[in-house]
Short mmCIF file of N, CA, C and O in Angstrom, two decimals:
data_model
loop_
_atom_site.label_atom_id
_atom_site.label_comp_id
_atom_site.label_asym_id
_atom_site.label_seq_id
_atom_site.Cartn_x
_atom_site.Cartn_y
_atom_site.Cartn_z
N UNK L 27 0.59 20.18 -3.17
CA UNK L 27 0.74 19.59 -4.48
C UNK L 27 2.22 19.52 -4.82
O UNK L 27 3.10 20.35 -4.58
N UNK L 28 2.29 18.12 -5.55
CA UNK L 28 3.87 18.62 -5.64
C UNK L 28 4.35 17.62 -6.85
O UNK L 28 4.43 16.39 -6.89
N UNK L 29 4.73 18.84 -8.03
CA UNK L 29 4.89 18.41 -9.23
C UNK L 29 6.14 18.51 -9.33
O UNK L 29 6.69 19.39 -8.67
N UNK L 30 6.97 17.61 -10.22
CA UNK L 30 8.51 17.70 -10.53
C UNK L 30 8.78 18.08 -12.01
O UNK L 30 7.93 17.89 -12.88
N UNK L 31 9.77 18.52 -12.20
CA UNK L 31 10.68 18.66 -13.23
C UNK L 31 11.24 17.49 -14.06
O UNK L 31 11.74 16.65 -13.31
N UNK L 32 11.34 17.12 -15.48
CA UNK L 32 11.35 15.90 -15.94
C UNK L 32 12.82 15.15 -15.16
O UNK L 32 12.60 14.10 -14.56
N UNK L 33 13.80 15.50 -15.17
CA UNK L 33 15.20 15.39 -14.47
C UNK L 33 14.32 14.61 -13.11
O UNK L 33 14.06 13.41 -13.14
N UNK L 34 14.03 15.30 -12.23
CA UNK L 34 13.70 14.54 -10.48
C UNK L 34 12.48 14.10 -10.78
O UNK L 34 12.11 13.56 -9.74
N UNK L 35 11.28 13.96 -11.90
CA UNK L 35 10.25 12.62 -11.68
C UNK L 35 10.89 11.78 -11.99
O UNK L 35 10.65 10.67 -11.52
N UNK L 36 12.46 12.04 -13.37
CA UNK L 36 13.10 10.72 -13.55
C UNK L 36 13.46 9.42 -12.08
O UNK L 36 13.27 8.25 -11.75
N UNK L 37 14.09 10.75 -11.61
CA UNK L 37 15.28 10.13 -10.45
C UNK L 37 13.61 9.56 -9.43
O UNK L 37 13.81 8.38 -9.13
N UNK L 38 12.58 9.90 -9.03
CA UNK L 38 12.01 10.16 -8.44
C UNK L 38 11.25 8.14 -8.69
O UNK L 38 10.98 7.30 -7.84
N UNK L 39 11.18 8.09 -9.99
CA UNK L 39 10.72 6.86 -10.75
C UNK L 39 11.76 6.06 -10.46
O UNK L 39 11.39 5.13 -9.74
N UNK L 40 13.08 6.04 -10.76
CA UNK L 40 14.51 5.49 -10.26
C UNK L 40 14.11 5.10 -8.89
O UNK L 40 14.03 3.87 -8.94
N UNK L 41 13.80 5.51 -7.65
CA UNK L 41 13.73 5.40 -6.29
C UNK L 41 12.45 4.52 -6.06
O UNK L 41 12.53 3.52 -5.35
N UNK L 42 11.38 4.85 -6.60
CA UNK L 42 10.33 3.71 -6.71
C UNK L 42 10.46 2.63 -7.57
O UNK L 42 9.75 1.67 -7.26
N UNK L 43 11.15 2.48 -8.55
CA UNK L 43 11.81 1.21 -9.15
C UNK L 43 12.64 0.14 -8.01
O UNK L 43 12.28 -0.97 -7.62
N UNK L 44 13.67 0.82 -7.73
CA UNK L 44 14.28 0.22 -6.86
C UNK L 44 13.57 -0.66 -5.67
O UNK L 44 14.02 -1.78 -5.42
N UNK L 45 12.35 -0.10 -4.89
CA UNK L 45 12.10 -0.39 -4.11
C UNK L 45 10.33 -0.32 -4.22
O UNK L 45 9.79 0.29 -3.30
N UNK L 46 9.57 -0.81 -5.10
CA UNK L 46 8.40 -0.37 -5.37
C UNK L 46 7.30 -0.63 -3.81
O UNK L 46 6.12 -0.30 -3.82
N UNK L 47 7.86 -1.15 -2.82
CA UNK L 47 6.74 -1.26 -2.04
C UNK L 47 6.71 -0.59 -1.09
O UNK L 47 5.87 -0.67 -0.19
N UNK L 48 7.82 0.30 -1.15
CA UNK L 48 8.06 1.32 0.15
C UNK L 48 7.57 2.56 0.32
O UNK L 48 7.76 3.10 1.41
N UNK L 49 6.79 3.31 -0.79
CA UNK L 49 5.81 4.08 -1.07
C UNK L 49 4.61 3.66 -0.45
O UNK L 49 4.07 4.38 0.39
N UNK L 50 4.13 2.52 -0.81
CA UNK L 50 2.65 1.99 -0.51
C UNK L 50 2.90 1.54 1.21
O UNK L 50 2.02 1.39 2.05
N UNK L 51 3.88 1.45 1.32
CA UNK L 51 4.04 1.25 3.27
C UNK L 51 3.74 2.67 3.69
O UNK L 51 2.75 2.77 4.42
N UNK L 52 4.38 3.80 3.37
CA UNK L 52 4.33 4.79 3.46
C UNK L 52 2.99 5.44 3.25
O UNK L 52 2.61 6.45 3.85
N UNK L 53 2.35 4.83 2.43
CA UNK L 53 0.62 5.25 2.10
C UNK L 53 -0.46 4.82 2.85
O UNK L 53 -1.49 5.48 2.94
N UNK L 54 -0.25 3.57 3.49
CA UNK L 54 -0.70 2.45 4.24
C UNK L 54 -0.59 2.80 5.96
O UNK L 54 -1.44 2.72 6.84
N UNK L 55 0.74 3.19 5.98
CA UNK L 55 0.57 3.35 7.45
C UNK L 55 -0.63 4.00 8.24
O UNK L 55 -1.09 5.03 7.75
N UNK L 56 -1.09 3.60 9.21
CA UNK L 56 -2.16 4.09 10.14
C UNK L 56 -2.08 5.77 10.05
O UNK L 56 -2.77 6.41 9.27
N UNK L 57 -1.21 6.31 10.90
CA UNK L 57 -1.10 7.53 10.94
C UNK L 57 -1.42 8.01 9.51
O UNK L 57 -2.46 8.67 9.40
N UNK L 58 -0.80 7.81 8.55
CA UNK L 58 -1.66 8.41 7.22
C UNK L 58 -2.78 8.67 6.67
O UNK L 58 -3.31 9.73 6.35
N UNK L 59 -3.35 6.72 6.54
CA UNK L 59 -4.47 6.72 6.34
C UNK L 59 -5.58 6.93 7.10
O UNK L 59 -6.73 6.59 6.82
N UNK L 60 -5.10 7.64 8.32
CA UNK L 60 -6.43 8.15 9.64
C UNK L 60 -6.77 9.26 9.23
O UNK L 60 -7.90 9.62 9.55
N UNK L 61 -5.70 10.43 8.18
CA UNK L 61 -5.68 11.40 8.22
C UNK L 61 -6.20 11.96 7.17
O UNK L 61 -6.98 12.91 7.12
N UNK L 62 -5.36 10.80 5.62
CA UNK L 62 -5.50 11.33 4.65
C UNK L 62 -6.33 10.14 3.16
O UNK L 62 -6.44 8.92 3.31
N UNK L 63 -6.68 10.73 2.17
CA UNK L 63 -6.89 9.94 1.35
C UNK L 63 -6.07 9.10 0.33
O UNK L 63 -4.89 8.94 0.63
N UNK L 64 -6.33 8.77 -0.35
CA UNK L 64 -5.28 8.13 -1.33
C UNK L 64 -4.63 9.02 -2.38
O UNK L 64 -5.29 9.79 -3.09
N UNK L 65 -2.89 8.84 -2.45
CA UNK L 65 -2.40 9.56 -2.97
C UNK L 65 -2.68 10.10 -4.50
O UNK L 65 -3.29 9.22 -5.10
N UNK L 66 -2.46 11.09 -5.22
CA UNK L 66 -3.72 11.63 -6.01
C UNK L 66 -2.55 12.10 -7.40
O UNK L 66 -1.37 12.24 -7.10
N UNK L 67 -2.81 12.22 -8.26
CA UNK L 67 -2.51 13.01 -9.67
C UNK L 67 -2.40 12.48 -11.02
O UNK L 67 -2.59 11.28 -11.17
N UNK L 68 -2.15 13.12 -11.90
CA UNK L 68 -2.03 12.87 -13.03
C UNK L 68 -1.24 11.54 -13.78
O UNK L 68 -0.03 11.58 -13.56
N UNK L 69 -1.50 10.85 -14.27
CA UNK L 69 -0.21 9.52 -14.60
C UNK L 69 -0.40 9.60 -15.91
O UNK L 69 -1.37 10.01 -16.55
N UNK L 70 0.83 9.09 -16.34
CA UNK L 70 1.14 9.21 -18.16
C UNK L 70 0.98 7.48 -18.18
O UNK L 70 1.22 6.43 -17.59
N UNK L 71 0.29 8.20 -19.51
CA UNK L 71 -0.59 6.56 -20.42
C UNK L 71 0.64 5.77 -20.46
O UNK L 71 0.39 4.79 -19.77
N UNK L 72 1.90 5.66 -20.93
CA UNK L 72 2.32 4.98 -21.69
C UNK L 72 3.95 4.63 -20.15
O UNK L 72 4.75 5.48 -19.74
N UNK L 73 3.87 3.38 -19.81
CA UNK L 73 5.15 3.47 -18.74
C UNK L 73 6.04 3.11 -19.48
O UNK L 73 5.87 2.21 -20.30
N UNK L 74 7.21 3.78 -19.31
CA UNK L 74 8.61 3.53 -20.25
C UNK L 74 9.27 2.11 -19.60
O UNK L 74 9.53 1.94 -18.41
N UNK L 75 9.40 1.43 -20.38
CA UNK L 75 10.25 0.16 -20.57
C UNK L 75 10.72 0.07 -19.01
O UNK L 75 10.12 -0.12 -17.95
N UNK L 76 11.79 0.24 -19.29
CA UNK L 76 12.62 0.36 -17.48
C UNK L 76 11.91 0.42 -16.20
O UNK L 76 12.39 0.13 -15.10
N UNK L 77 10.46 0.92 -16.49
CA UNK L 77 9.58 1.26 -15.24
C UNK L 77 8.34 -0.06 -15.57
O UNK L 77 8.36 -0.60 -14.46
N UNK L 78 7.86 -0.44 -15.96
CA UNK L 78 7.27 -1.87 -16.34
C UNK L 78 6.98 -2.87 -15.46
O UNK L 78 5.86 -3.34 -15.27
N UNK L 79 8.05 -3.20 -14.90
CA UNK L 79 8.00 -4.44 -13.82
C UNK L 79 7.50 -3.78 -12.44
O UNK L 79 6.85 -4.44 -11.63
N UNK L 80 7.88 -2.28 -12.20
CA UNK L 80 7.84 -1.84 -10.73
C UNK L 80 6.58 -1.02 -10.94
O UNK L 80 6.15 -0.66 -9.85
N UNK L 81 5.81 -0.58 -11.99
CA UNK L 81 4.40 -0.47 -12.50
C UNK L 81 3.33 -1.19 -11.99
O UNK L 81 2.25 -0.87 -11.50
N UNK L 82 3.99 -2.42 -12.28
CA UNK L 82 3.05 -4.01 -12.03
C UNK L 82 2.99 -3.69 -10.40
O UNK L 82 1.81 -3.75 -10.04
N UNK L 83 3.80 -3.39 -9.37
CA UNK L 83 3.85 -3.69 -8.07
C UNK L 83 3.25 -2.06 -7.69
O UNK L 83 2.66 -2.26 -6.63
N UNK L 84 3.12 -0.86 -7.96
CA UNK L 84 3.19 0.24 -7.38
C UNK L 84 2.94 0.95 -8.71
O UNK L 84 3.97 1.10 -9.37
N UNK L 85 1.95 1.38 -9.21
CA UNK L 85 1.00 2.28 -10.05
C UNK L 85 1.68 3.62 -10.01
O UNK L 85 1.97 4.37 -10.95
N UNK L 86 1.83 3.73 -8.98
CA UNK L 86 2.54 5.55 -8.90
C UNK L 86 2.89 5.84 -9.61
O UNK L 86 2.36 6.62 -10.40
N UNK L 87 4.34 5.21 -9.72
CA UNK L 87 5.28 5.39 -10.34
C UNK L 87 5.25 5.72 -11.98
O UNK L 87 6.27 5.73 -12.67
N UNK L 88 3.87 6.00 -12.49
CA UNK L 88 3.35 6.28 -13.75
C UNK L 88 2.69 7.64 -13.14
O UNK L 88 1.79 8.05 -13.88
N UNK L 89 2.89 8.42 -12.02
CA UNK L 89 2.41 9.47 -11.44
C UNK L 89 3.24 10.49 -12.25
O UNK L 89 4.28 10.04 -12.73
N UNK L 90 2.90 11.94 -12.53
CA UNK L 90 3.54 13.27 -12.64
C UNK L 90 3.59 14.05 -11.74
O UNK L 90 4.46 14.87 -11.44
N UNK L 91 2.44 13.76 -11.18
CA UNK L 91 2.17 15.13 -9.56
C UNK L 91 1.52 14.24 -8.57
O UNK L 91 0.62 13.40 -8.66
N UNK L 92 2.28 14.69 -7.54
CA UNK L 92 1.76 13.66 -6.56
C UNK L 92 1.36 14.46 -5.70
O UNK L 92 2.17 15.23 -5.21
N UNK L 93 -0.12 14.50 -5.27
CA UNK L 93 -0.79 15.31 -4.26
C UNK L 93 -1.43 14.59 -3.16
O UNK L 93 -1.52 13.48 -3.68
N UNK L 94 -1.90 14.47 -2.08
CA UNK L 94 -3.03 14.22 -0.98
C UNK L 94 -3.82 15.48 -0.63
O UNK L 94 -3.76 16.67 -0.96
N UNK L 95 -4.60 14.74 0.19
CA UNK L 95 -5.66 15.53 1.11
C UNK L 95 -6.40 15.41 1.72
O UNK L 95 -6.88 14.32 1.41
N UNK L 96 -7.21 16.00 2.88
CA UNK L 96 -7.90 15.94 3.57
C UNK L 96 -8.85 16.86 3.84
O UNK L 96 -8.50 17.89 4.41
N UNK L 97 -10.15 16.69 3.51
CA UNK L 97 -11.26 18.03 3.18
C UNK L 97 -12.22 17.23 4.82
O UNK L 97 -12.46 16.13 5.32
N UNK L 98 -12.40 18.37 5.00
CA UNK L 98 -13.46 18.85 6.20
C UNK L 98 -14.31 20.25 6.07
O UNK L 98 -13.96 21.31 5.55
N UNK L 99 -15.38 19.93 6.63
CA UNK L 99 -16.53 20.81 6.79
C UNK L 99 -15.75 22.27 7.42
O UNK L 99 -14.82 22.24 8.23
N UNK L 100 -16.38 23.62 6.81
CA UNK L 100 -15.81 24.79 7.07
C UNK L 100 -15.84 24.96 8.85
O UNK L 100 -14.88 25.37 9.50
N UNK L 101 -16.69 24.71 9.22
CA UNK L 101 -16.45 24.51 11.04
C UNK L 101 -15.66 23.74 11.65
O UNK L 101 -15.84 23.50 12.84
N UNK L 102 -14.60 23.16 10.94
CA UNK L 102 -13.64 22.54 11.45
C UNK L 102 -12.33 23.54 12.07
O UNK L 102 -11.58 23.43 13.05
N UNK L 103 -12.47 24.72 10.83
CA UNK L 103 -11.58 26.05 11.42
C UNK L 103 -11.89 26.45 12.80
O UNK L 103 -10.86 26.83 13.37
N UNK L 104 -12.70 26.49 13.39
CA UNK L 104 -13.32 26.52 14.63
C UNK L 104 -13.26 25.74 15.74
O UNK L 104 -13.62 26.05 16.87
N UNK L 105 -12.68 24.51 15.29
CA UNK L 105 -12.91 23.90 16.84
C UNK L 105 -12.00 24.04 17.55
O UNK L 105 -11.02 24.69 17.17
N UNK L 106 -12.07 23.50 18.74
CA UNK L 106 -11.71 23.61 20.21
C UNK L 106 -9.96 22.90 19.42
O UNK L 106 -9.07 23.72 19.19
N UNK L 107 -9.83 22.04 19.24
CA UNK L 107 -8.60 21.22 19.37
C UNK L 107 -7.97 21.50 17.79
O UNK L 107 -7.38 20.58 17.22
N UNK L 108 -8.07 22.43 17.33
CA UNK L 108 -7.20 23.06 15.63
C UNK L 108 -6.26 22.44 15.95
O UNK L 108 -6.21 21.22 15.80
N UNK L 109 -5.30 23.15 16.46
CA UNK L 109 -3.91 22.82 16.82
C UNK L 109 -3.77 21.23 16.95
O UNK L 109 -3.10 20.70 16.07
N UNK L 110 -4.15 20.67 17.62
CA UNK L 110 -3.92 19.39 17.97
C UNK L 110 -4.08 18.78 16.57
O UNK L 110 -3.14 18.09 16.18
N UNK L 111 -5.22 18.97 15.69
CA UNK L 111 -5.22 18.22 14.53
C UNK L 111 -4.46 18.83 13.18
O UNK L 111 -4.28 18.26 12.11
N UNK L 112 -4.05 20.28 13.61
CA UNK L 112 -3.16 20.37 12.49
C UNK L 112 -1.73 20.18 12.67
O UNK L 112 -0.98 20.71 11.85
N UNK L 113 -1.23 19.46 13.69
CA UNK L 113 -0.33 18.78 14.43
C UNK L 113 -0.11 17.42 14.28
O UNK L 113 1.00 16.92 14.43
N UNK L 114 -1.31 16.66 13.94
CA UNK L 114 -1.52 15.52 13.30
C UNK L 114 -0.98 15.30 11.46
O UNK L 114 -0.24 14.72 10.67
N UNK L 115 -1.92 16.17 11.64
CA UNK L 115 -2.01 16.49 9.61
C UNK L 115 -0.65 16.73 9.45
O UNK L 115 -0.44 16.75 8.24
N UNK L 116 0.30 16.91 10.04
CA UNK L 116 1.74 17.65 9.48
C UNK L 116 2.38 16.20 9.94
O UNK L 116 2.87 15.60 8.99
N UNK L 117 2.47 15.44 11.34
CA UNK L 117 3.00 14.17 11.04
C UNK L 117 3.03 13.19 10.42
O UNK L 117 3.90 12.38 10.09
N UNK L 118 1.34 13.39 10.17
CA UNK L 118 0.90 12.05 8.86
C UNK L 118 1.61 12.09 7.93
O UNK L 118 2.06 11.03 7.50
N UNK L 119 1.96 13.45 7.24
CA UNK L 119 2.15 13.59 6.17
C UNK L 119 3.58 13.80 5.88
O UNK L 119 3.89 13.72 4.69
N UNK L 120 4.61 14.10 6.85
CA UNK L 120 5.96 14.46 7.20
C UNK L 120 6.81 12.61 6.41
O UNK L 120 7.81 12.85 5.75
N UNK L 121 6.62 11.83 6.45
CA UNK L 121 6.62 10.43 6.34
C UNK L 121 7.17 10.35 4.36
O UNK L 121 8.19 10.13 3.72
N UNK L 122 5.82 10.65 4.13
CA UNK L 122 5.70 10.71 2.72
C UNK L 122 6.03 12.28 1.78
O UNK L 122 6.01 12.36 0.55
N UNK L 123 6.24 13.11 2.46
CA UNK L 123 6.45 13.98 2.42
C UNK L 123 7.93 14.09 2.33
O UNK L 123 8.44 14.71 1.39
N UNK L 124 8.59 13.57 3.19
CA UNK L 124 10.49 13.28 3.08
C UNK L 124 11.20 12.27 2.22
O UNK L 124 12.32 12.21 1.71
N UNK L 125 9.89 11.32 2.23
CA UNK L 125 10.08 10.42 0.77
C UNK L 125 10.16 10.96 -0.67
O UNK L 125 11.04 10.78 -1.52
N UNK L 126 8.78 11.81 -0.72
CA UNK L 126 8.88 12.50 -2.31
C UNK L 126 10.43 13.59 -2.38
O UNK L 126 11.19 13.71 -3.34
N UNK L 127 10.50 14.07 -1.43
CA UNK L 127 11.87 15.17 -1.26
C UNK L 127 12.75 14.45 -1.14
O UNK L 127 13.52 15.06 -1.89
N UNK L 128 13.23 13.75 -0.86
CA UNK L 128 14.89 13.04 -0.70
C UNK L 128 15.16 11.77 -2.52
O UNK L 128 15.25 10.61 -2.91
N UNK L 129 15.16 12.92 -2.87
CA UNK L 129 15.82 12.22 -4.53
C UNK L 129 16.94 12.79 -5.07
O UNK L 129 17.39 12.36 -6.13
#
C-alpha cells in the first residue's frame, strides 16, 4: 500500500499531469497485468483545476493511495515453484513501483 503525504501526492499529480498516459502503459503492460489487478484506492471527489484535463486522460491522478494485488488460494504457499512466482510478483510490480517512488 502506498499512501503519500500532501507535499509528494502533490508532486506525484505534477508527474501524471505531465505525462498522463505513462502510468496506464505501466498498468497495461503484460508482465503486470498477468500478475496483478487493477490499480486500487481511495480518490478525492473534487479534481483541482490544474489536474482537470489529465483527469479526463488517466483517473488516477484523483488517487490518494495507490495500492495493487494479487490474492490466491492459501495452497499457493505450498507449491513446488514459490520462488519462481514470487520472483515474478516482484518484477511485475518493480515497473510501477519505481514510478510511484521517483517524485
Amino acid at each position: 500500500r502506498y499512501g503519500l503525504e500532501k507535499e509528494d501526492l502533490y508532486s506525484l499529480r505534477e508527474k501524471i499531469a505531465k505525462n498522463p498516459k505513462a502510468i496506464g502503459k505501466l498498468l497495461n503492460a503484460k508482465s503486470y497485468s498477468a500478475v496483478y489487478g487493477p490499480m486500487e484506492g481511495e480518490a478525492i471527489k473534487r479534481i483541482p483545476k490544474e489536474f482537470q484535463e489529465a483527469h479526463s486522460i488517466e483517473p488516477l491522478i484523483a488517487n490518494k493511495q495507490f495500492y495493487f494485488k494479487a490474492e490466491y488460494n492459501p495452497e499457493y504457499i505450498l507449491s513446488d515453484d514459490l520462488l519462481e512466482k514470487t520472483i515474478q510478483h516482484w518484477e511485475a510490480a518493480k515497473p510501477i513501483t519505481q514510478y510511484l517512488y521517483d517524485i
